[in-house]
mmCIF file of C-alpha atoms in Angstrom:
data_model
loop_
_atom_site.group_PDB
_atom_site.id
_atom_site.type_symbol
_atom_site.label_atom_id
_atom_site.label_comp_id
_atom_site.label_asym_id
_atom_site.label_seq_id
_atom_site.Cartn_x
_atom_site.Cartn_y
_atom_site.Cartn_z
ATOM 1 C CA UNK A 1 64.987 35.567 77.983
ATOM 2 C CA UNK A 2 63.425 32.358 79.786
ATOM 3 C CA UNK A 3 59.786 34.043 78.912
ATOM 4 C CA UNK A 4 60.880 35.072 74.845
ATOM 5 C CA UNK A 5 61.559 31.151 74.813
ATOM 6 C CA UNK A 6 58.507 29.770 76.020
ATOM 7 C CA UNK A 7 56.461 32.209 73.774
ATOM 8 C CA UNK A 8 58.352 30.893 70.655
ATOM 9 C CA UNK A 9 57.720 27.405 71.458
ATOM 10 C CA UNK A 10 53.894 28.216 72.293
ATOM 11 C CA UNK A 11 53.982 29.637 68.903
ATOM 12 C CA UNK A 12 55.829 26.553 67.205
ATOM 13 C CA UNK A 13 53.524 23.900 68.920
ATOM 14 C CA UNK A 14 50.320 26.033 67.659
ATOM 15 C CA UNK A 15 51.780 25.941 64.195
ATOM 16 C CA UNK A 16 52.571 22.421 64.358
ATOM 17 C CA UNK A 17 49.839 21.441 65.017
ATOM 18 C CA UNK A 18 47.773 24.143 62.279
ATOM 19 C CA UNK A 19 50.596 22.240 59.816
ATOM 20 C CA UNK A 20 49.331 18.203 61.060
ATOM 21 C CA UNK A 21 45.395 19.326 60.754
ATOM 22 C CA UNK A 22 45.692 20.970 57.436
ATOM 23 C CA UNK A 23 47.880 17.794 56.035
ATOM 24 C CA UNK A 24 45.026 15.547 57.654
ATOM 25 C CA UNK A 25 42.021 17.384 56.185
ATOM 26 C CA UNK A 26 44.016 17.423 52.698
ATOM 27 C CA UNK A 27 44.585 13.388 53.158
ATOM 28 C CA UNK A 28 40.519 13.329 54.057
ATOM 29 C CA UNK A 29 39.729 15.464 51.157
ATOM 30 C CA UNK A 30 41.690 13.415 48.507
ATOM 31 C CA UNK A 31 39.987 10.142 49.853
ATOM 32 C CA UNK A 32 36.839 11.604 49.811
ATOM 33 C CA UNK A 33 37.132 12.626 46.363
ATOM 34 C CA UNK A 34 38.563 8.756 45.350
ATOM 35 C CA UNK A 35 35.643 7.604 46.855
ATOM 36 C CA UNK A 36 33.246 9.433 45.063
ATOM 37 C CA UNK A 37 34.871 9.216 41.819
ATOM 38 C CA UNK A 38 34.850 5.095 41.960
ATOM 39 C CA UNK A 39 30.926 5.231 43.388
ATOM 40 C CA UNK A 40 30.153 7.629 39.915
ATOM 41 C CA UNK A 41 31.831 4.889 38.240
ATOM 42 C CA UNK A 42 29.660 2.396 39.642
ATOM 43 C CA UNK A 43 26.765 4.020 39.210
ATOM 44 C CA UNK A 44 27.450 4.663 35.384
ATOM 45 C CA UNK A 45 28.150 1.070 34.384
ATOM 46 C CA UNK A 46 26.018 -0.951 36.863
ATOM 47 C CA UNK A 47 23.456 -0.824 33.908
ATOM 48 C CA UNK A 48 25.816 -1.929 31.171
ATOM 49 C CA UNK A 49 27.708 -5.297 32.871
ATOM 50 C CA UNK A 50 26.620 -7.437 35.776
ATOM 51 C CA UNK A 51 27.855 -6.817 38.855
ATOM 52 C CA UNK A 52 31.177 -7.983 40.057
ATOM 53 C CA UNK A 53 31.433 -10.299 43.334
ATOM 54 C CA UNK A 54 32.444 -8.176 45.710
ATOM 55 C CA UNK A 55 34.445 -9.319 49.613
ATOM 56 C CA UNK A 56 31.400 -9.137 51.907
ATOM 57 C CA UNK A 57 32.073 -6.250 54.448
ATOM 58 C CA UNK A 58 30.545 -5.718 57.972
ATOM 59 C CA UNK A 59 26.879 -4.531 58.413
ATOM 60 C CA UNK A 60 27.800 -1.060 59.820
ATOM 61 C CA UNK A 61 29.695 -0.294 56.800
ATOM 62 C CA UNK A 62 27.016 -1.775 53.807
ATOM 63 C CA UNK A 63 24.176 0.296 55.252
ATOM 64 C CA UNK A 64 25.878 3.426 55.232
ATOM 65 C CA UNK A 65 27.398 3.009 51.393
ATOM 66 C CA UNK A 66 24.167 1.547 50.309
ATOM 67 C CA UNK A 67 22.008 4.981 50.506
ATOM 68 C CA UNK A 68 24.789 6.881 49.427
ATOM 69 C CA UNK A 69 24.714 4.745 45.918
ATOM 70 C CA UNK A 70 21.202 5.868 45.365
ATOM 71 C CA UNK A 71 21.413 9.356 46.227
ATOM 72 C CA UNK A 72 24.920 10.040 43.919
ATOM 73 C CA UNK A 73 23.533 7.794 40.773
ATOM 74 C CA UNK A 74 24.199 9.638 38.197
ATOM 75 C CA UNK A 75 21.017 11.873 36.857
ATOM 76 C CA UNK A 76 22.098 10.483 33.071
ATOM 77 C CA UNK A 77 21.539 7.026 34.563
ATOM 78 C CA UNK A 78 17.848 7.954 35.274
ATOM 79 C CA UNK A 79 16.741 9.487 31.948
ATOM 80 C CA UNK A 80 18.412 6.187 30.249
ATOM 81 C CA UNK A 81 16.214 3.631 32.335
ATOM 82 C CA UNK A 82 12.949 6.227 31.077
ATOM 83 C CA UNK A 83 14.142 5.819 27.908
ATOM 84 C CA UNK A 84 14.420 2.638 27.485
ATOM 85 C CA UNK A 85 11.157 1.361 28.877
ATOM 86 C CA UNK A 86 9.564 3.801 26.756
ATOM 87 C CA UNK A 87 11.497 1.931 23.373
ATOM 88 C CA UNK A 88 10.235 -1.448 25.396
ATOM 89 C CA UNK A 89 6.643 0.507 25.266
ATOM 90 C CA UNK A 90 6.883 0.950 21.235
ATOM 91 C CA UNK A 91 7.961 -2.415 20.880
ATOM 92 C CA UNK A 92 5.322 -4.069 22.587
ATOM 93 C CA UNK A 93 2.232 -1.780 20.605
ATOM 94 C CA UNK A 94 2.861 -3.492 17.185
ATOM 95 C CA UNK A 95 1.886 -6.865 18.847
ATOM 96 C CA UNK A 96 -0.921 -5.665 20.154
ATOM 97 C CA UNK A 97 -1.611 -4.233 16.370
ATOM 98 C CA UNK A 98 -1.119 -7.481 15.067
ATOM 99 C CA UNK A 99 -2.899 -9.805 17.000
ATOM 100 C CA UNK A 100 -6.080 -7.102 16.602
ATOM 101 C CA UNK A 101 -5.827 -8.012 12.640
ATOM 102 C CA UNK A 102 -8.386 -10.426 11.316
ATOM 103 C CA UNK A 103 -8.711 -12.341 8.026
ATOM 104 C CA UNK A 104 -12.187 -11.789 6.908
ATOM 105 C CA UNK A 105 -13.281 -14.711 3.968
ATOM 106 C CA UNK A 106 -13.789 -13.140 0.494
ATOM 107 C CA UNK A 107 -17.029 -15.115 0.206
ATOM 108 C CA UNK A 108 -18.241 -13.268 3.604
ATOM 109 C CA UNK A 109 -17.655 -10.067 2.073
ATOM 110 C CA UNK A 110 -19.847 -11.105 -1.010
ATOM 111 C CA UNK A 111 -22.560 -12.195 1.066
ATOM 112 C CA UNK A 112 -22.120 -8.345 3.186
ATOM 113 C CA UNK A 113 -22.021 -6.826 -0.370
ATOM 114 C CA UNK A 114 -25.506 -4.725 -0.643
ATOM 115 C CA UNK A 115 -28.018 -6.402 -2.656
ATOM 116 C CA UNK A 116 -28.563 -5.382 -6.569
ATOM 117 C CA UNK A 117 -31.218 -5.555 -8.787
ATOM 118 C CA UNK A 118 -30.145 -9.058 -11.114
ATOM 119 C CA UNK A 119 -29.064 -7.364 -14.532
ATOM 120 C CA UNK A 120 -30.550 -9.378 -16.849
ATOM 121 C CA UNK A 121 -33.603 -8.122 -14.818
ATOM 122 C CA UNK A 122 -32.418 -4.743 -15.605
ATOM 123 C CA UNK A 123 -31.798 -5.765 -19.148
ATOM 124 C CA UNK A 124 -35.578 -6.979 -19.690
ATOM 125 C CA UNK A 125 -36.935 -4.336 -18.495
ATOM 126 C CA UNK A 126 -35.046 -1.899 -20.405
ATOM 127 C CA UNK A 127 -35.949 -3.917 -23.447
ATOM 128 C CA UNK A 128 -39.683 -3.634 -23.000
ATOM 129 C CA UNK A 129 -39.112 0.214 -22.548
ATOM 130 C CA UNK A 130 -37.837 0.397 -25.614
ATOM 131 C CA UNK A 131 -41.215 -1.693 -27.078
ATOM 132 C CA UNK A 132 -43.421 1.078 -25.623
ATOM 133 C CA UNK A 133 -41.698 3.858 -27.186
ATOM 134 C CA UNK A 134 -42.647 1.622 -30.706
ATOM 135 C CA UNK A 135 -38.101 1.462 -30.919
ATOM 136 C CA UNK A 136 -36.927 -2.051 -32.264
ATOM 137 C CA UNK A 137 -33.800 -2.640 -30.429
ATOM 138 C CA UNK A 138 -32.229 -4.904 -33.544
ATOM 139 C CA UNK A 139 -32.605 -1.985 -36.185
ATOM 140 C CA UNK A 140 -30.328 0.089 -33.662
ATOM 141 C CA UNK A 141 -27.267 1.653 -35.779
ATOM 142 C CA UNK A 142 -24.214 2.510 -33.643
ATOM 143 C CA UNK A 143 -21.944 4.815 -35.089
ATOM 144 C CA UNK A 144 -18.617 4.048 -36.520
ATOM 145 C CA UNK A 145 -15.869 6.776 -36.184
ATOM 146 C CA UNK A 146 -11.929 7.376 -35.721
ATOM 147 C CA UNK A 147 -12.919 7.837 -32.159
ATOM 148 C CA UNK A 148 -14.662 4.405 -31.796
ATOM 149 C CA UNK A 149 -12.210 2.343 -33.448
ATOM 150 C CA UNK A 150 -8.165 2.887 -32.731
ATOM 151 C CA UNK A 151 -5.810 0.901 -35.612
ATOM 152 C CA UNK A 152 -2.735 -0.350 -34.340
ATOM 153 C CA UNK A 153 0.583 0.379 -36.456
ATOM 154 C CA UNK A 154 0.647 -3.596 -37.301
ATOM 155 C CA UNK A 155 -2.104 -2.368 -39.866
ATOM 156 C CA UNK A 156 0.906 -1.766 -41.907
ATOM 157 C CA UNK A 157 2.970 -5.499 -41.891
ATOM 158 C CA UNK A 158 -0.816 -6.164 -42.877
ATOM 159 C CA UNK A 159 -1.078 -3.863 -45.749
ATOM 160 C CA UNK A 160 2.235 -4.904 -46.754
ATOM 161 C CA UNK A 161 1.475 -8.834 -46.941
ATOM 162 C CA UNK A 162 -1.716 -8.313 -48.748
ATOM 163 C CA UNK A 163 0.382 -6.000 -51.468
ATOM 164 C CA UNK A 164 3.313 -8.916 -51.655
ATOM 165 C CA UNK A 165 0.164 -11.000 -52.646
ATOM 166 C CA UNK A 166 0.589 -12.645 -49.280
ATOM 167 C CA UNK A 167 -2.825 -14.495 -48.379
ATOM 168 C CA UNK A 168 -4.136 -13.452 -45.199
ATOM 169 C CA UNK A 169 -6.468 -15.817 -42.437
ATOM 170 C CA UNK A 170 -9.916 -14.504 -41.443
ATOM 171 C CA UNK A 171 -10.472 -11.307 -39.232
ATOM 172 C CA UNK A 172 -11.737 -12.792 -35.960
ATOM 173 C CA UNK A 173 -13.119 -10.356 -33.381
ATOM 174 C CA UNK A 174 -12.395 -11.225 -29.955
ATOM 175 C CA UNK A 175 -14.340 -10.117 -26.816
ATOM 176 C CA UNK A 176 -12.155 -8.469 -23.944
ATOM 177 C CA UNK A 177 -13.759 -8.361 -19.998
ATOM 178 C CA UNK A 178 -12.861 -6.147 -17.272
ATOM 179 C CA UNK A 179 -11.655 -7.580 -14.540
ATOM 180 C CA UNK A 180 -13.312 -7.561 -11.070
ATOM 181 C CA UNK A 181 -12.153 -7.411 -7.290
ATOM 182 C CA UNK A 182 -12.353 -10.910 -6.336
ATOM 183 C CA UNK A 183 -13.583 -12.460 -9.279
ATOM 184 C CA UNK A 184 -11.288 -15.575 -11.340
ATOM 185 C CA UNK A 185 -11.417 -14.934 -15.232
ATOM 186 C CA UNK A 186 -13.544 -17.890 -15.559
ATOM 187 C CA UNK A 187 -15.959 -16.358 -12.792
ATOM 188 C CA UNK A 188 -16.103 -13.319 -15.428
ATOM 189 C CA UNK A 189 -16.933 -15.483 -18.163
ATOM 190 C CA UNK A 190 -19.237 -17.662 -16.948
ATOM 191 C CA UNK A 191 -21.079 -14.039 -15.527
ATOM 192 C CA UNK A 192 -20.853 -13.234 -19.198
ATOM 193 C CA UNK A 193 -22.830 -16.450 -20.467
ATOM 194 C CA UNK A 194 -25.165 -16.237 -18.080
ATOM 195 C CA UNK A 195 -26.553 -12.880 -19.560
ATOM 196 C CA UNK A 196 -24.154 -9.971 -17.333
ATOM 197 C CA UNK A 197 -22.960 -8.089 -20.637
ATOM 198 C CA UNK A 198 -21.870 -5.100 -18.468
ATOM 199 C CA UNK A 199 -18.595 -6.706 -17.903
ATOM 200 C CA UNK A 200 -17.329 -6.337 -21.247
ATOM 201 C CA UNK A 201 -14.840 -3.841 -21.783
ATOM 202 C CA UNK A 202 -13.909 -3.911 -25.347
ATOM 203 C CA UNK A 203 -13.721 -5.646 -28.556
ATOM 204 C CA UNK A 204 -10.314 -6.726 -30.774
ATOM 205 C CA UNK A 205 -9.852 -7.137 -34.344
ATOM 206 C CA UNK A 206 -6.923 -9.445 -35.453
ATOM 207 C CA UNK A 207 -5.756 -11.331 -38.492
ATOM 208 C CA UNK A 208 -3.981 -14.553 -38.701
ATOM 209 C CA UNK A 209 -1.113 -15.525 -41.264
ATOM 210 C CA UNK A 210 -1.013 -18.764 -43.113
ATOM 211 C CA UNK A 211 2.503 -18.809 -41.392
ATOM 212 C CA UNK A 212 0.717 -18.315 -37.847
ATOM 213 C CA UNK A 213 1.652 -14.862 -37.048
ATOM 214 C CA UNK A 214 -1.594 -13.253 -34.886
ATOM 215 C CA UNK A 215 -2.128 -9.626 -35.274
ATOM 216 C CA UNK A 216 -3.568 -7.250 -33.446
ATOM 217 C CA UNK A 217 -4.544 -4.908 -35.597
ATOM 218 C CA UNK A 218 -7.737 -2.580 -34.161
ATOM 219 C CA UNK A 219 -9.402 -2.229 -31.170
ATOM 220 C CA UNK A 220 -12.899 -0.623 -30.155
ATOM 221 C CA UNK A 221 -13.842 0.533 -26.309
ATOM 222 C CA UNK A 222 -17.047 0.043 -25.043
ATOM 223 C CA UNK A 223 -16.435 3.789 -22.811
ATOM 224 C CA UNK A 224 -16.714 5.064 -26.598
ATOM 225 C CA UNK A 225 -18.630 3.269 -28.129
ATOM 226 C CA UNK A 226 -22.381 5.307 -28.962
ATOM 227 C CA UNK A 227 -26.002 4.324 -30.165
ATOM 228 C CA UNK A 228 -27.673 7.538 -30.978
ATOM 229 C CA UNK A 229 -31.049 6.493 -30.354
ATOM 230 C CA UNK A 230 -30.282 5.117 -26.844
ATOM 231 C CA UNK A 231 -28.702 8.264 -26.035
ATOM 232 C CA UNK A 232 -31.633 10.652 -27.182
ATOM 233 C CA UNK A 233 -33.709 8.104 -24.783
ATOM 234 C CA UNK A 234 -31.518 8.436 -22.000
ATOM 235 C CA UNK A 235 -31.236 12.367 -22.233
ATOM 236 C CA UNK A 236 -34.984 12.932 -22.301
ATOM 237 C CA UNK A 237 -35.318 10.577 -19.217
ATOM 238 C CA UNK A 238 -37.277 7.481 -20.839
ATOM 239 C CA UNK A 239 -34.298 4.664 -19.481
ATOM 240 C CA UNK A 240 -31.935 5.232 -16.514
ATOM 241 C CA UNK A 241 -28.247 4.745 -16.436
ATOM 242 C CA UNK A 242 -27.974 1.121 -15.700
ATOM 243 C CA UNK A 243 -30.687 0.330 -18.233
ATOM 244 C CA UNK A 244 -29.077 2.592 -20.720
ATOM 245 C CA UNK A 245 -25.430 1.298 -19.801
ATOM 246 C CA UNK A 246 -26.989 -2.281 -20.498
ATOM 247 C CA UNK A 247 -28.462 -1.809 -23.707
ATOM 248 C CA UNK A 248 -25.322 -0.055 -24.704
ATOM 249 C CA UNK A 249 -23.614 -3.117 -23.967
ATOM 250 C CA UNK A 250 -25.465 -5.288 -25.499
ATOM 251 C CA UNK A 251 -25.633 -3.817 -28.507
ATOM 252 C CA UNK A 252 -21.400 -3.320 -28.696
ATOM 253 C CA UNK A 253 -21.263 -7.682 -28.399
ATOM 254 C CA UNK A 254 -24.125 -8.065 -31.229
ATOM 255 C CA UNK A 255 -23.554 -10.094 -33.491
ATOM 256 C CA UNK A 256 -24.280 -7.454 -36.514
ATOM 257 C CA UNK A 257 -21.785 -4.952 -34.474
ATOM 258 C CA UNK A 258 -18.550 -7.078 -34.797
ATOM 259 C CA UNK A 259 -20.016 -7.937 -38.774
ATOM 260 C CA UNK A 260 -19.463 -4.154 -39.141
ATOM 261 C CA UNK A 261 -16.501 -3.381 -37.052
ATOM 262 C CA UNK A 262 -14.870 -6.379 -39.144
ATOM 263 C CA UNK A 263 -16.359 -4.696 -42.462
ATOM 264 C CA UNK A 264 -14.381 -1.419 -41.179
ATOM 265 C CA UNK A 265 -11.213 -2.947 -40.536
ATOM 266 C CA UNK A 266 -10.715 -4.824 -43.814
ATOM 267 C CA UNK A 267 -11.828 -1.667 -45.884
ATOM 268 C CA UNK A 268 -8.830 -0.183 -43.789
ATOM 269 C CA UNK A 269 -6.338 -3.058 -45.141
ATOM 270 C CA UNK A 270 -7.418 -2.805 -48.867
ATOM 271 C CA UNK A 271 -7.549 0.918 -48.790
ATOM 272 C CA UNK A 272 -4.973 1.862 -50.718
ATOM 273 C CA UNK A 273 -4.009 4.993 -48.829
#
């Protein structure tokens, strides 16, 4: 009976004790996972706001949390750091971009333009060309044609004043230029004067009111504007384009050309069509 006792409290001290460990390794595991939760914590906003003071603790202790910090940081925490130096990256290349970008001087990049044969050069020798081949360039006839010349539907107010037996002003033909890259209008003009009839680009009819009123009435292009002759030369090879584009020109701003595009536009008004 003695023995059965001692047995049973054998067998209560071993379970006991079983009872204390497992209640001790439970207490160690909770910590343990406490711990780890607040250093995943740490590790996930130590980017986002500055560190808090913290009580300074004892050597031992610092060196053995320190290497733990860096090992359990989280892996999300990485990529973000890559990610945002490569946005720093991006951001810095446009100022690299920009301070590479110069501001070259229009009048440099005139001077770099490649050299061209002066036109009125061009012009005088397409004019004796035209001597050799026994043409006089002054008894040239362009041709005059629905295609050449496009009326404008104030025509019409036109028509209508001169049948109220309105008196109308005199039909003054006005020169149009193109404009140029880089060029001022009074650059293009003063190219014009000096003999450069290839920047023309058109010529406009237009009749003023005794009460003021300006009206643009017709227009004619130099792109369609044609000289027969000087295009029978140019197809059988006797002038080159420039030379032929030149004398074209020159022709469309004579003085007898406007005469008869003004002759066209008021047979247009009287016509009684």
């Amino acid at each position: 009976m003695q023995f059965g006792l001692r047995i049973q409290d054998i067998i209560g001290l071993v379970l006991a004790v079983l009872i204390v460990a497992i209640l001790i390794s439970i207490i160690l595991i909770i910590r343990e996972n406490a711990r780890e939760r607040r250093l995943w914590r740490e590790g996930e906003y130590e980017e986002e706001e500055p560190e808090k003071p913290r009580l300074r603790r004892t050597g031992a202790s610092r060196k053995e949390e320190e290497p733990e910090r860096v090992l359990r940081r989280p892996r999300f925490a990485v990529q973000r750091e890559a990610q945002r130096e490569e946005e720093v990256a991006e951001s810095v290349e446009p100022l690299e971009s920009q301070e590479a970008v110069e501001t070259v001087p229009l009048e440099e990049i005139r001077k770099e333009e490649p050299k061209e044969e002066p036109r009125q050069v061009v012009l005088e020798r397409a004019l004796r060309k035209l001597e050799d081949l026994g043409l006089d360039f002054g008894a040239l006839k362009p041709v005059f044609s629905e295609d050449v010349i496009h009326f404008s539907p104030l025509l019409w107010e036109v028509k209508e004043e001169v049948k109220s037996g309105r008196e109308l002003g005199d039909i003054v033909i006005h020169t149009v230029f193109r404009s140029l890259p880089g060029y001022s209008a009074d650059e293009i003009v003063e190219r014009y004067r000096s003999g450069d009839v290839s920047v023309v680009e058109k010529l406009e009819a237009r009749v003023k009111t005794r009460e003021g009123r300006d009206y643009l009435i017709a227009t004619m292009n130099l792109a369609h504007f044609q000289v027969p002759e000087l295009d029978r030369q140019f197809r059988q090879g006797n002038l080159r384009e420039d030379e032929y584009e030149l004398l074209k020109a020159l022709k469309f701003v004579d003085r007898a050309t406007k005469k008869d595009f003004a002759r066209m536009v008021y047979a247009r008004i009287m016509d009684e069509d």
